[in-house]
mmCIF file of C-alpha atoms in Angstrom:
data_model
loop_
_atom_site.group_PDB
_atom_site.id
_atom_site.type_symbol
_atom_site.label_atom_id
_atom_site.label_comp_id
_atom_site.label_asym_id
_atom_site.label_seq_id
_atom_site.Cartn_x
_atom_site.Cartn_y
_atom_site.Cartn_z
ATOM 1 C CA UNK A 1 17.183 0.214 28.052
ATOM 2 C CA UNK A 2 16.559 1.680 24.597
ATOM 3 C CA UNK A 3 12.932 1.686 23.430
ATOM 4 C CA UNK A 4 12.686 2.129 19.624
ATOM 5 C CA UNK A 5 11.058 0.889 16.492
ATOM 6 C CA UNK A 6 12.449 -2.411 15.145
ATOM 7 C CA UNK A 7 14.849 -2.433 12.252
ATOM 8 C CA UNK A 8 15.921 -5.123 9.718
ATOM 9 C CA UNK A 9 18.874 -5.987 11.950
ATOM 10 C CA UNK A 10 16.341 -7.161 14.574
ATOM 11 C CA UNK A 11 14.577 -9.759 12.427
ATOM 12 C CA UNK A 12 16.449 -12.867 13.621
ATOM 13 C CA UNK A 13 15.812 -11.975 17.252
ATOM 14 C CA UNK A 14 12.155 -11.223 16.582
ATOM 15 C CA UNK A 15 11.673 -14.584 14.833
ATOM 16 C CA UNK A 16 13.259 -16.445 17.808
ATOM 17 C CA UNK A 17 11.152 -14.444 20.255
ATOM 18 C CA UNK A 18 7.950 -15.243 18.403
ATOM 19 C CA UNK A 19 8.894 -18.930 18.394
ATOM 20 C CA UNK A 20 9.756 -18.874 22.097
ATOM 21 C CA UNK A 21 6.522 -16.985 23.000
ATOM 22 C CA UNK A 22 4.465 -19.601 21.096
ATOM 23 C CA UNK A 23 6.227 -22.611 22.693
ATOM 24 C CA UNK A 24 6.033 -21.094 26.171
ATOM 25 C CA UNK A 25 2.276 -20.962 26.045
ATOM 26 C CA UNK A 26 1.604 -23.966 23.734
ATOM 27 C CA UNK A 27 4.180 -26.731 24.056
ATOM 28 C CA UNK A 28 2.327 -28.790 21.415
ATOM 29 C CA UNK A 29 3.976 -26.550 18.825
ATOM 30 C CA UNK A 30 7.584 -27.425 19.831
ATOM 31 C CA UNK A 31 7.761 -30.218 17.264
ATOM 32 C CA UNK A 32 6.890 -27.925 14.343
ATOM 33 C CA UNK A 33 9.582 -27.050 11.804
ATOM 34 C CA UNK A 34 11.473 -24.048 13.039
ATOM 35 C CA UNK A 35 13.001 -23.619 9.564
ATOM 36 C CA UNK A 36 9.582 -23.400 7.890
ATOM 37 C CA UNK A 37 8.338 -21.001 10.555
ATOM 38 C CA UNK A 38 11.507 -18.942 10.215
ATOM 39 C CA UNK A 39 11.042 -18.542 6.434
ATOM 40 C CA UNK A 40 7.401 -17.464 6.842
ATOM 41 C CA UNK A 41 8.117 -15.044 9.728
ATOM 42 C CA UNK A 42 11.157 -13.581 7.897
ATOM 43 C CA UNK A 43 8.907 -12.682 4.885
ATOM 44 C CA UNK A 44 6.255 -11.227 7.187
ATOM 45 C CA UNK A 45 8.713 -9.120 9.202
ATOM 46 C CA UNK A 46 10.551 -7.827 6.089
ATOM 47 C CA UNK A 47 7.255 -6.675 4.584
ATOM 48 C CA UNK A 48 5.988 -5.265 7.937
ATOM 49 C CA UNK A 49 9.121 -3.186 8.551
ATOM 50 C CA UNK A 50 8.829 -1.646 5.041
ATOM 51 C CA UNK A 51 5.104 -0.884 5.429
ATOM 52 C CA UNK A 52 3.351 2.089 6.969
ATOM 53 C CA UNK A 53 0.809 -0.362 8.427
ATOM 54 C CA UNK A 54 3.011 -2.154 11.010
ATOM 55 C CA UNK A 55 5.017 -0.701 13.827
ATOM 56 C CA UNK A 56 7.079 -3.075 15.900
ATOM 57 C CA UNK A 57 8.344 -1.520 19.159
ATOM 58 C CA UNK A 58 11.258 -3.108 20.984
ATOM 59 C CA UNK A 59 13.125 -2.622 24.248
ATOM 60 C CA UNK A 60 16.800 -3.280 23.617
ATOM 61 C CA UNK A 61 19.380 -3.891 26.295
ATOM 62 C CA UNK A 62 23.056 -4.049 25.089
ATOM 63 C CA UNK A 63 22.044 -5.300 21.718
ATOM 64 C CA UNK A 64 19.527 -7.835 22.996
ATOM 65 C CA UNK A 65 15.802 -7.338 22.467
ATOM 66 C CA UNK A 66 14.197 -7.878 25.864
ATOM 67 C CA UNK A 67 10.598 -7.026 24.962
ATOM 68 C CA UNK A 68 8.411 -6.161 21.978
ATOM 69 C CA UNK A 69 4.939 -5.075 21.031
ATOM 70 C CA UNK A 70 3.536 -5.172 17.479
ATOM 71 C CA UNK A 71 1.048 -2.518 16.326
ATOM 72 C CA UNK A 72 -1.027 -2.713 13.139
ATOM 73 C CA UNK A 73 -2.758 0.465 12.035
ATOM 74 C CA UNK A 74 -6.293 -0.059 10.674
ATOM 75 C CA UNK A 75 -7.829 2.693 8.599
ATOM 76 C CA UNK A 76 -11.429 3.628 9.232
ATOM 77 C CA UNK A 77 -14.002 4.546 6.639
ATOM 78 C CA UNK A 78 -14.429 8.374 6.593
ATOM 79 C CA UNK A 79 -17.495 9.790 8.222
ATOM 80 C CA UNK A 80 -19.157 13.163 7.435
ATOM 81 C CA UNK A 81 -18.634 15.796 10.080
ATOM 82 C CA UNK A 82 -15.473 14.467 11.632
ATOM 83 C CA UNK A 83 -11.831 13.788 10.807
ATOM 84 C CA UNK A 84 -11.241 10.071 10.659
ATOM 85 C CA UNK A 85 -8.071 8.706 12.318
ATOM 86 C CA UNK A 86 -6.931 5.085 12.190
ATOM 87 C CA UNK A 87 -7.018 2.840 15.239
ATOM 88 C CA UNK A 88 -4.349 0.489 16.399
ATOM 89 C CA UNK A 89 -4.480 -3.252 16.893
ATOM 90 C CA UNK A 90 -1.885 -4.429 19.434
ATOM 91 C CA UNK A 91 -0.550 -7.941 19.194
ATOM 92 C CA UNK A 92 2.445 -10.185 19.889
ATOM 93 C CA UNK A 93 3.201 -8.522 23.219
ATOM 94 C CA UNK A 94 6.156 -10.384 24.789
ATOM 95 C CA UNK A 95 8.979 -9.939 27.221
ATOM 96 C CA UNK A 96 11.654 -12.575 27.573
ATOM 97 C CA UNK A 97 11.543 -14.294 31.030
ATOM 98 C CA UNK A 98 14.772 -12.757 32.461
ATOM 99 C CA UNK A 99 13.381 -9.258 31.971
ATOM 100 C CA UNK A 100 9.849 -9.823 33.349
ATOM 101 C CA UNK A 101 8.453 -8.018 36.388
ATOM 102 C CA UNK A 102 11.061 -5.252 36.058
ATOM 103 C CA UNK A 103 8.911 -2.664 34.261
ATOM 104 C CA UNK A 104 10.344 -3.218 30.829
ATOM 105 C CA UNK A 105 7.020 -4.134 29.227
ATOM 106 C CA UNK A 106 5.303 -1.180 30.870
ATOM 107 C CA UNK A 107 7.997 1.133 29.542
ATOM 108 C CA UNK A 108 7.378 -0.130 25.994
ATOM 109 C CA UNK A 109 3.613 0.203 26.444
ATOM 110 C CA UNK A 110 4.010 3.697 27.894
ATOM 111 C CA UNK A 111 6.088 4.710 24.854
ATOM 112 C CA UNK A 112 3.382 3.347 22.513
ATOM 113 C CA UNK A 113 0.658 5.132 24.485
ATOM 114 C CA UNK A 114 2.503 8.454 23.996
ATOM 115 C CA UNK A 115 2.956 7.689 20.273
ATOM 116 C CA UNK A 116 -0.790 6.915 19.991
ATOM 117 C CA UNK A 117 -1.743 10.245 21.559
ATOM 118 C CA UNK A 118 0.851 12.213 19.549
ATOM 119 C CA UNK A 119 -0.396 10.712 16.241
ATOM 120 C CA UNK A 120 -4.027 11.109 17.213
ATOM 121 C CA UNK A 121 -4.926 7.457 16.563
ATOM 122 C CA UNK A 122 -8.485 6.966 17.734
ATOM 123 C CA UNK A 123 -7.951 4.030 20.102
ATOM 124 C CA UNK A 124 -5.944 0.849 20.688
ATOM 125 C CA UNK A 125 -7.591 -2.598 20.841
ATOM 126 C CA UNK A 126 -5.900 -5.675 22.371
ATOM 127 C CA UNK A 127 -7.105 -9.081 23.297
ATOM 128 C CA UNK A 128 -5.084 -9.930 26.474
ATOM 129 C CA UNK A 129 -4.675 -13.352 27.927
ATOM 130 C CA UNK A 130 -6.136 -13.736 31.402
ATOM 131 C CA UNK A 131 -2.635 -13.426 32.868
ATOM 132 C CA UNK A 132 -2.034 -10.092 31.136
ATOM 133 C CA UNK A 133 -5.176 -8.239 32.139
ATOM 134 C CA UNK A 134 -3.603 -6.587 35.183
ATOM 135 C CA UNK A 135 -0.530 -5.463 33.057
ATOM 136 C CA UNK A 136 -2.920 -3.623 30.715
ATOM 137 C CA UNK A 137 -5.118 -2.213 33.553
ATOM 138 C CA UNK A 138 -2.087 -0.684 35.321
ATOM 139 C CA UNK A 139 -1.172 0.987 32.018
ATOM 140 C CA UNK A 140 -4.482 2.717 31.495
ATOM 141 C CA UNK A 141 -6.417 0.106 29.494
ATOM 142 C CA UNK A 142 -10.012 -0.751 30.195
ATOM 143 C CA UNK A 143 -12.328 -3.624 29.331
ATOM 144 C CA UNK A 144 -14.671 -2.941 26.416
ATOM 145 C CA UNK A 145 -17.740 -4.708 25.137
ATOM 146 C CA UNK A 146 -16.725 -8.003 23.615
ATOM 147 C CA UNK A 147 -16.573 -7.979 19.774
ATOM 148 C CA UNK A 148 -18.450 -10.485 17.802
ATOM 149 C CA UNK A 149 -16.643 -13.134 15.737
ATOM 150 C CA UNK A 150 -17.405 -15.280 12.714
ATOM 151 C CA UNK A 151 -15.525 -18.425 12.018
ATOM 152 C CA UNK A 152 -16.140 -19.820 8.554
ATOM 153 C CA UNK A 153 -16.500 -23.553 8.442
#
């Protein structure tokens, strides 16, 4: 298993995995247009891979992406008296079914945790599903105070 940052050659697989992830947890979306989604996701991924804001980590097995985790870096406003480091927002965490429960996702997360420490990012924030809470806990993540939200009407 090779854990690495995603490259342009991975885009088609990443698009399909995003689609599969969505349908797995929300079957009501299966009648949406794959072609329309593919175009939008293709643009997003092309831009993300070129940016210094997004980092998409993948676990690859013989050319097949088995798992991925997306990280977006968010810059903080500088504060007097301390060096300001960005924090990371983790999203789109997914392992394809045939690779689940074998430690693949934890290996990707461990790689990211090492990368976070090495780059001195301040913290990582993730909103896990109820099913994923134990996955994060066993990898060193803890619950934090719930953030507030605003939904414009």
